[in-house]
mmCIF file of C-alpha atoms in Angstrom:
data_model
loop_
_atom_site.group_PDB
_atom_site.id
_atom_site.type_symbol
_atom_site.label_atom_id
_atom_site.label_comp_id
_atom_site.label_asym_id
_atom_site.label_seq_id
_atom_site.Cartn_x
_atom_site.Cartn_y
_atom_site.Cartn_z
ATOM 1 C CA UNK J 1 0.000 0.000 0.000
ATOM 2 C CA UNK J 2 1.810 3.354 -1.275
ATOM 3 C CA UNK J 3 1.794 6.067 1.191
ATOM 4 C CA UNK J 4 1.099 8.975 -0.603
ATOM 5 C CA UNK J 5 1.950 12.955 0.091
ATOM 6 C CA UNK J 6 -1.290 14.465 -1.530
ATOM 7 C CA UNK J 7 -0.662 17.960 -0.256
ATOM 8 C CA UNK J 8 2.204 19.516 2.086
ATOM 9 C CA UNK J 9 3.112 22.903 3.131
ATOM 10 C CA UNK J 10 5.809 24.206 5.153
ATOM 11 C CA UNK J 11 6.176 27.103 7.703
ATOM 12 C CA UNK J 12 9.650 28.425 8.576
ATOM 13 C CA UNK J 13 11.555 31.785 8.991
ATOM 14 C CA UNK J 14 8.484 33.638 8.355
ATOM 15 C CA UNK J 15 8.068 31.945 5.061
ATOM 16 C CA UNK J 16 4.709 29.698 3.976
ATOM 17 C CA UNK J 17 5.078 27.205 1.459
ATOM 18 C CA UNK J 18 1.984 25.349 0.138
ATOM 19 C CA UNK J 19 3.108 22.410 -2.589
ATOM 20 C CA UNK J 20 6.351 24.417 -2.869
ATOM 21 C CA UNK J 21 4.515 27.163 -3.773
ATOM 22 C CA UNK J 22 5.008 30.791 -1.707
ATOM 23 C CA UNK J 23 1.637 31.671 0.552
ATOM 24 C CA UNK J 24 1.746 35.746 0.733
ATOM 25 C CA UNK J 25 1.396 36.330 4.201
ATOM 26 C CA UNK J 26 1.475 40.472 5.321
ATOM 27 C CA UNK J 27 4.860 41.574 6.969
ATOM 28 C CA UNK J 28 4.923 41.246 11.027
ATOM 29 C CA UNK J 29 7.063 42.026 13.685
ATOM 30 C CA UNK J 30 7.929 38.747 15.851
ATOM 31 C CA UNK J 31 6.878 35.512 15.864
ATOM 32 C CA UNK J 32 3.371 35.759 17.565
ATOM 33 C CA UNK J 33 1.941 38.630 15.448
ATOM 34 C CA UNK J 34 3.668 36.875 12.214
ATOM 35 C CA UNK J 35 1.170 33.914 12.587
ATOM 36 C CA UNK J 36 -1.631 36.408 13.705
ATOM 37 C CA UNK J 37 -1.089 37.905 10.080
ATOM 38 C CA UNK J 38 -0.782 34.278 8.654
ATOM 39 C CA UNK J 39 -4.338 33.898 10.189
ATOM 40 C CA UNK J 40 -5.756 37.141 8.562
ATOM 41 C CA UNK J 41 -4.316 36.268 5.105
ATOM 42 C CA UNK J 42 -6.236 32.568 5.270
ATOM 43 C CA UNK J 43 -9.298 34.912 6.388
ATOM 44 C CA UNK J 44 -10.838 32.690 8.795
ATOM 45 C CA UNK J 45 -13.380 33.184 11.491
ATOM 46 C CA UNK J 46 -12.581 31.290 14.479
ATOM 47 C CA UNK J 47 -12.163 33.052 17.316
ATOM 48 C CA UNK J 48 -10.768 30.078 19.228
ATOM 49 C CA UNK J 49 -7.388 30.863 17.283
ATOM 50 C CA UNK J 50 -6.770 33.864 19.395
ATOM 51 C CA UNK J 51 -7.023 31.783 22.879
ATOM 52 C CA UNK J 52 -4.695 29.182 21.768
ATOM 53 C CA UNK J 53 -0.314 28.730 22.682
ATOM 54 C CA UNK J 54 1.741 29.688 19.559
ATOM 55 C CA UNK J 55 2.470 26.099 19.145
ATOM 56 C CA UNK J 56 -1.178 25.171 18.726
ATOM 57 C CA UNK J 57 -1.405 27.874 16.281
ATOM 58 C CA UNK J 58 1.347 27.016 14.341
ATOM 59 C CA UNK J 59 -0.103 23.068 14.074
ATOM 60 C CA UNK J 60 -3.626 24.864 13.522
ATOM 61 C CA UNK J 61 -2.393 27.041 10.561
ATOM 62 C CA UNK J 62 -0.223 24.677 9.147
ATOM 63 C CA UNK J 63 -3.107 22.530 8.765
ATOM 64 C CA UNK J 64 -5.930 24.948 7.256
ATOM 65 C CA UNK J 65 -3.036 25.804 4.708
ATOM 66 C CA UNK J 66 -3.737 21.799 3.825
ATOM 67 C CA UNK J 67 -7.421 21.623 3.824
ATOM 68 C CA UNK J 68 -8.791 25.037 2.734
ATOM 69 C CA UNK J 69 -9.698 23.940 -0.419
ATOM 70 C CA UNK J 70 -10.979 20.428 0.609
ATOM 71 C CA UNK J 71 -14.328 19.267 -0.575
ATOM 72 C CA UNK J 72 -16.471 19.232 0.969
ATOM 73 C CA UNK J 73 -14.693 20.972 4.221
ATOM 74 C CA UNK J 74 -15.646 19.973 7.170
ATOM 75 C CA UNK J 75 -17.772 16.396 6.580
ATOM 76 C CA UNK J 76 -16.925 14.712 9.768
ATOM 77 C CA UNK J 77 -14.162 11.762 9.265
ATOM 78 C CA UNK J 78 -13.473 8.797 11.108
ATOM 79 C CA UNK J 79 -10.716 7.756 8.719
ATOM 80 C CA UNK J 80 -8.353 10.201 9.267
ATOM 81 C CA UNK J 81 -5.678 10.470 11.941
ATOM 82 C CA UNK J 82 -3.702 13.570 12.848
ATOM 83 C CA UNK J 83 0.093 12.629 14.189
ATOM 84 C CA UNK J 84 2.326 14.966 15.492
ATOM 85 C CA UNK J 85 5.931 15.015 16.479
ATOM 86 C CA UNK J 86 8.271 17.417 18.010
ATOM 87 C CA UNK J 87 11.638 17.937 19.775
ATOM 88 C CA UNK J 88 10.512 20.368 23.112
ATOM 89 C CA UNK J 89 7.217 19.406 23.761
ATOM 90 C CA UNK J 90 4.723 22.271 24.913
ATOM 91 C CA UNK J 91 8.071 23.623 26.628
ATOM 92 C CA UNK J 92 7.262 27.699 25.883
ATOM 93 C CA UNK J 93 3.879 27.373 26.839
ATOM 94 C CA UNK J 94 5.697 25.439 30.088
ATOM 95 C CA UNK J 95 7.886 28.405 30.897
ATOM 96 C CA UNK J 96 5.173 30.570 30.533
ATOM 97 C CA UNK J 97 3.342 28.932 33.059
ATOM 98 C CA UNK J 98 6.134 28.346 35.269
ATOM 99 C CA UNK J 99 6.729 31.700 35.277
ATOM 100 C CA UNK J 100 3.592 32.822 36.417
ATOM 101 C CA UNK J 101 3.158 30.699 39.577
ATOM 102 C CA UNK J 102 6.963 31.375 40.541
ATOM 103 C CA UNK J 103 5.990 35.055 40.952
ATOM 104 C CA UNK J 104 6.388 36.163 44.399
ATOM 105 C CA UNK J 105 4.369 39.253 44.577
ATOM 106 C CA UNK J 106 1.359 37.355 43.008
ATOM 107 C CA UNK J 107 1.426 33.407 42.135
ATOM 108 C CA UNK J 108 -1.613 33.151 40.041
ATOM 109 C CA UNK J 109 -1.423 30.307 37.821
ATOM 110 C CA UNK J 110 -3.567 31.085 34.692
ATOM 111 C CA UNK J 111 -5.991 28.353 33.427
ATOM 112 C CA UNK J 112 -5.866 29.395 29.560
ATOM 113 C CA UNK J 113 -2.025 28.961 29.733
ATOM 114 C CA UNK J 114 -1.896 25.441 31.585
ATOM 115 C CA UNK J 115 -4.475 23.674 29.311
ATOM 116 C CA UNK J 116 -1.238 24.173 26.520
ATOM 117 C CA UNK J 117 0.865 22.927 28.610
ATOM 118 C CA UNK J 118 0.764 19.339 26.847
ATOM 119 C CA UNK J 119 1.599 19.201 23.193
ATOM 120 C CA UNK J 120 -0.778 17.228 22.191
ATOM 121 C CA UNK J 121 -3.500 19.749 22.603
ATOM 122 C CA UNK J 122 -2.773 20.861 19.057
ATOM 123 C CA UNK J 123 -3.897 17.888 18.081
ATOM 124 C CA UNK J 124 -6.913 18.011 19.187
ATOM 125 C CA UNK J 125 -7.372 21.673 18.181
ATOM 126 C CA UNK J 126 -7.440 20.474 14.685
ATOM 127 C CA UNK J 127 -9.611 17.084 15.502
ATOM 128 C CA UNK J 128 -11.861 19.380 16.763
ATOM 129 C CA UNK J 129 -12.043 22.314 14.434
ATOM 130 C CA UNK J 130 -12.537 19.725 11.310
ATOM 131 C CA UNK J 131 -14.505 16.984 13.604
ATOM 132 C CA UNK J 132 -11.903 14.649 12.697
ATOM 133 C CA UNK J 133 -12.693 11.390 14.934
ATOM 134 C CA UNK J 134 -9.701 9.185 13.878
ATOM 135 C CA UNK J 135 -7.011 8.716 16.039
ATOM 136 C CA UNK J 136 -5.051 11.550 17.183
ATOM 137 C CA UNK J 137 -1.228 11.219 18.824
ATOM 138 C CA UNK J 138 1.879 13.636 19.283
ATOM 139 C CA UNK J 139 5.776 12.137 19.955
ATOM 140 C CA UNK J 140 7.868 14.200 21.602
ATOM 141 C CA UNK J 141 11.051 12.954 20.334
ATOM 142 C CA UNK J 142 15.403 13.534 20.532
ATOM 143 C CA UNK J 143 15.649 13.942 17.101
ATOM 144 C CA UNK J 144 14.059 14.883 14.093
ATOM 145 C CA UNK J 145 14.091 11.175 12.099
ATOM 146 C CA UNK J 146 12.718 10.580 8.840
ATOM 147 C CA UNK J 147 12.678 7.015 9.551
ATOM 148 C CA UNK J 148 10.663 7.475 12.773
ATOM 149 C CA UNK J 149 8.111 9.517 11.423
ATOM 150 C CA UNK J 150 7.558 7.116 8.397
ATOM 151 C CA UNK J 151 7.699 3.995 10.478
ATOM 152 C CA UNK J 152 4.807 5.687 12.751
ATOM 153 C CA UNK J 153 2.662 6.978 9.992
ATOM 154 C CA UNK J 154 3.074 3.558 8.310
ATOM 155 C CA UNK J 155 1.707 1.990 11.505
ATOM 156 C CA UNK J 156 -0.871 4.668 11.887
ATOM 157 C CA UNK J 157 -2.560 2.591 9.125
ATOM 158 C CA UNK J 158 -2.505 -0.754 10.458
ATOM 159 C CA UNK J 159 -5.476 0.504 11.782
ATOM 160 C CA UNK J 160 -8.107 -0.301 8.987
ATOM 161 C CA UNK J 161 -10.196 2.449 9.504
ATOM 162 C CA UNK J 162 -7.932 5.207 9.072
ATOM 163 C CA UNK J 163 -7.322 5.571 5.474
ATOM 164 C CA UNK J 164 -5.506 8.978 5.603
ATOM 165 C CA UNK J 165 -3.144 10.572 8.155
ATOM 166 C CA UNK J 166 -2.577 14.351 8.694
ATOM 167 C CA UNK J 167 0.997 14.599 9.688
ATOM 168 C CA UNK J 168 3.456 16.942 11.025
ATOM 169 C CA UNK J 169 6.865 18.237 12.285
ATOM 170 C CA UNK J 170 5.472 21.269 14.481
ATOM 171 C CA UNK J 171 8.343 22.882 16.623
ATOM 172 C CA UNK J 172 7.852 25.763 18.725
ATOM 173 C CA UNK J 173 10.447 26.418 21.155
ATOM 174 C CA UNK J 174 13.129 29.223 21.357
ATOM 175 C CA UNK J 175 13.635 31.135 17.965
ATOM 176 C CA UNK J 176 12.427 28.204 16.280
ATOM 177 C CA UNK J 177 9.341 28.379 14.824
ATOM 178 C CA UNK J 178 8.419 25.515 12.048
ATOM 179 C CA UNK J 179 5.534 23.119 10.836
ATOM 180 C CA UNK J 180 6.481 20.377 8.250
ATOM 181 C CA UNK J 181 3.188 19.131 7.355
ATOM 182 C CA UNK J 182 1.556 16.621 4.590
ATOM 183 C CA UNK J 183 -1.837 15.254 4.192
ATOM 184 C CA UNK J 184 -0.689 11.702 3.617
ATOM 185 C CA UNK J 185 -3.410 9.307 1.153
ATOM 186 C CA UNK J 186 -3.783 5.965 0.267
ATOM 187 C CA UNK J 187 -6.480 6.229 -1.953
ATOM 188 C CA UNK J 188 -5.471 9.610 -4.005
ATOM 189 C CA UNK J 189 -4.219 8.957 -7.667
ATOM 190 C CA UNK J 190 -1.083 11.123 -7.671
ATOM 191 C CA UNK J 191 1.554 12.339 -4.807
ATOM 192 C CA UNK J 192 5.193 12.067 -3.554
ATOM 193 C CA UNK J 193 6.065 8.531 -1.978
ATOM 194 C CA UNK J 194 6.162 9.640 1.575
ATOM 195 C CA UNK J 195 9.845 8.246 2.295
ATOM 196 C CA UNK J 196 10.751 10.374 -1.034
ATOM 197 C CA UNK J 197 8.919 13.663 0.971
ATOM 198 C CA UNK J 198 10.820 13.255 4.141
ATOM 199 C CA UNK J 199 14.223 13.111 2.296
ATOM 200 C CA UNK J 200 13.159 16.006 0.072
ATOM 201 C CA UNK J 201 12.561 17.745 3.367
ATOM 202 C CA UNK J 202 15.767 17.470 4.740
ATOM 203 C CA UNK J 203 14.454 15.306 7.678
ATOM 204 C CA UNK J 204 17.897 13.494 8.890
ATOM 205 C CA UNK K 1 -20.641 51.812 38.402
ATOM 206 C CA UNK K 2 -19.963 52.502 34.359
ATOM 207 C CA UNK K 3 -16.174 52.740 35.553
ATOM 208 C CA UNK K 4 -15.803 49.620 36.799
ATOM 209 C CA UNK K 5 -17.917 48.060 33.886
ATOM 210 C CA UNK K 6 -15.656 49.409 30.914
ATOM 211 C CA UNK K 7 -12.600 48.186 33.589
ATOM 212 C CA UNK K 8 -13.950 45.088 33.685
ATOM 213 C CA UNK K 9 -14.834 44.854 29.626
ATOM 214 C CA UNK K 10 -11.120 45.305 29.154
ATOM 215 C CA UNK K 11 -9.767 43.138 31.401
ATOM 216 C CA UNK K 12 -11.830 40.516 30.008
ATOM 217 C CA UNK K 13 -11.092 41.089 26.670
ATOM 218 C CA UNK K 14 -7.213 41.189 27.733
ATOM 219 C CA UNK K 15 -7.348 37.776 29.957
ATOM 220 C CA UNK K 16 -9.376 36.005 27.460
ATOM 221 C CA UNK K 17 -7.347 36.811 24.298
ATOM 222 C CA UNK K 18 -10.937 38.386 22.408
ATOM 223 C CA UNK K 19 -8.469 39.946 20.144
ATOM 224 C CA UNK K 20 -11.424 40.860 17.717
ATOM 225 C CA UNK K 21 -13.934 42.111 20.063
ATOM 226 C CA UNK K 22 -13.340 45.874 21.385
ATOM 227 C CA UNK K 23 -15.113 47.284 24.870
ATOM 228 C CA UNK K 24 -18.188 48.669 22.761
ATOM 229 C CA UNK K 25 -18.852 44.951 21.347
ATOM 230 C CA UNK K 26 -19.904 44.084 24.565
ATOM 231 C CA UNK K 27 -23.611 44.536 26.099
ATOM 232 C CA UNK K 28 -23.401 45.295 29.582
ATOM 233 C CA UNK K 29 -26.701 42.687 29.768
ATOM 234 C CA UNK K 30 -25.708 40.652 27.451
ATOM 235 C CA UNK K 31 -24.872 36.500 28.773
ATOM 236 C CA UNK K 32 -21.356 36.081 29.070
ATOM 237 C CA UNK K 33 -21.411 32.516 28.356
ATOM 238 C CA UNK K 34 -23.458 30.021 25.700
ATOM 239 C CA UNK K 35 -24.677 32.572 23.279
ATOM 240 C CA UNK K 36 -23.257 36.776 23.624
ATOM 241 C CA UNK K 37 -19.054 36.197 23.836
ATOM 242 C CA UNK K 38 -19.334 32.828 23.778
ATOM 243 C CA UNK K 39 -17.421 31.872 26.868
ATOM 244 C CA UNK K 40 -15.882 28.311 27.197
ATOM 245 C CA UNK K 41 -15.539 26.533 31.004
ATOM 246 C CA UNK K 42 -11.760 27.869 30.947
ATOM 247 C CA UNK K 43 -12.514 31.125 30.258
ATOM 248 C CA UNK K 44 -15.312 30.635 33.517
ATOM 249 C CA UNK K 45 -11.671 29.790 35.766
ATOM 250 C CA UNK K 46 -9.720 32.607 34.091
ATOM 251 C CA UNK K 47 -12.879 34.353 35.532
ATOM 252 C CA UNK K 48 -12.505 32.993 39.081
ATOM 253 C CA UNK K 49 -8.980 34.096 38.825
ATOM 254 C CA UNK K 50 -9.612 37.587 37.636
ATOM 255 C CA UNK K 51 -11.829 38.240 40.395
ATOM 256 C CA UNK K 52 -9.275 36.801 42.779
ATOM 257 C CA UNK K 53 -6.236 38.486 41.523
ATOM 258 C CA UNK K 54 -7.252 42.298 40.866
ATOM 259 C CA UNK K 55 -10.211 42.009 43.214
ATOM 260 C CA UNK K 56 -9.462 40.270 45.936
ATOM 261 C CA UNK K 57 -12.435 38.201 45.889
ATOM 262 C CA UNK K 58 -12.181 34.511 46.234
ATOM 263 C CA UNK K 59 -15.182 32.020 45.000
ATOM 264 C CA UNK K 60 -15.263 29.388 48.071
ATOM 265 C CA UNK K 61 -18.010 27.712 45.595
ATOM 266 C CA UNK K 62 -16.887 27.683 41.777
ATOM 267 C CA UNK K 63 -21.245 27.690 41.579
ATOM 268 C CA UNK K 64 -21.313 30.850 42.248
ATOM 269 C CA UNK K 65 -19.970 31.571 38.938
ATOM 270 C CA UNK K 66 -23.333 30.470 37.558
ATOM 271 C CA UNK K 67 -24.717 33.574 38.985
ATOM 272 C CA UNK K 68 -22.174 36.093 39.241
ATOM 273 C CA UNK K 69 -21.003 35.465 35.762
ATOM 274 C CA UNK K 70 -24.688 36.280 34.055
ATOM 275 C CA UNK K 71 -23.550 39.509 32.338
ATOM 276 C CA UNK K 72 -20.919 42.311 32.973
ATOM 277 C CA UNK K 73 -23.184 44.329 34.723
ATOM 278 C CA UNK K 74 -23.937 40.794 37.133
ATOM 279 C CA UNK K 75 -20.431 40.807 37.484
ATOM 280 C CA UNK K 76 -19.778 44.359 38.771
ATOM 281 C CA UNK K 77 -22.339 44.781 41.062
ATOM 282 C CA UNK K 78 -20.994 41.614 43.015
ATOM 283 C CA UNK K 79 -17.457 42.922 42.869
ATOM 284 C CA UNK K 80 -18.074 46.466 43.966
ATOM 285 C CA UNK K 81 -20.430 45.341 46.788
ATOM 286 C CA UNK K 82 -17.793 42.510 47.466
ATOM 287 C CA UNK K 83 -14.004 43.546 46.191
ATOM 288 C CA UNK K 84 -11.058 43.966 49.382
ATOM 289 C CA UNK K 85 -8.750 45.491 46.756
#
């Protein structure tokens, strides 16, 4: 069974990438108000963005880049599982919280922060905002390996109802800021071999 | 009384990331939760905090939110007949 890249995009330095193609996003200063302006160019309505860590936003983005122009949108899907991995986790949302019950003066820990602090969430940000039922993970993991992500999506499929797999590099932690992400088919005509995609993207 | 209820519109709008609603959007009447904002069960803790942390009013039942919670205008009336700070 040929694992199939139907559609990919790629977030980095500021930069959007859909099928290798450049996504005009509007000029931003930092990080936070670069994917608030990657948001407004996708001109979307849903104000649960806003609430939501940078590295939910990031997965969230990366993956309305990939299904914008699905059809029919948002049919709910049983067959489709949304895998994530990562190197550090949830670890700025962490700090952030960390921060905020180390104060002194005033140790209030804030709710809206500590519900990020577990990558996975941005998995289920997307489950949720395309009421995809399938089968949702995230591995936090040492290194970025092709092999491991291919050997994981592979097995994502062993289950025999999940017939496509949403996944994604989504990193979030000091000054980097990057989603890798493909919709990955079994059933589509035409794509990139998977294995051929993760050497293409310079995935050790 | 209008003071504290544009205060409180702000705060809100600050604690609960509403980046696209300004002060004006919101009906001092209006439900806070289920339909009007739209308010999710973390934004109801963020709440509880809020109240905690610049008013110095702590919810011994979270309950209490039910009622105190109805509307901005709900909410100021308990926390100027209840606030220590």
């Amino acid at each position: 069974m040929p694992l199939l890249v139907r559609k990919y995009c790629h977030i980095a330095n500021r930069e959007v990438r859909v099928n290798g193609e450049a996504f005009p996003v509007a000029e931003s200063d930092g990080d936070g108000k670069f994917l608030t302006s990657l948001y407004r160019s996708l001109k979307i309505d849903y104000p649960k963005f806003f609430k939501m860590d940078s590295l939910s936003k990031l997965g969230f983005l990366a993956s309305e880049l990939i299904l914008r122009d699905e059809n029919p949108r948002f049919a709910p899907r049983e067959d489709l599982a949304v895998i994530c991995f990562n190197r550090s986790a949830s670890l700025a949302t962490d700090a952030l919280h960390q921060a905020a019950i180390q104060r002194e003066d005033s140790c209030y820990a804030s709710p809206s922060v500590f519900v990020y602090t577990l990558p996975s969430i941005v998995t289920g940000e997307i489950a949720i905002r395309n009421k995809f039922f399938g089968e949702t993970s995230f591995y936090v993991c040492e290194e970025r390996s092709a092999q491991q992500i291919f050997r994981t999506v592979r097995h994502a499929f062993h289950d025999k109802a999940t017939r496509a797999v949403l996944a994604a590099w989504v990193e979030c932690g000091g000054e980097t800021l990057e989603a890798l992400m493909a919709l990955v088919d079994t059933e589509c005509q035409a794509g990139i071999p998977l294995e051929e995609f993760l050497r293409g993207a310079n995935i050790a | 009384m209008e003071e504290l209820i544009l205060e409180l519109k702000q705060e809100i709008i600050a604690v609960l990331n509403l980046e696209e609603v300004a002060p004006t959007d919101i009906a001092d009447d209006a439900p806070l939760f289920g339909e009007g904002l739209g308010l999710d069960s973390i934004d109801a803790l963020e709440l509880i905090v809020l109240m905690e942390k610049n008013y110095g009013i702590k919810l011994k039942d979270p309950a209490q939110g039910r009622e105190i919670f109805k509307s901005i205008r709900v909410m100021a009336e308990y926390i100027y007949a209840n606030r220590t700070k």
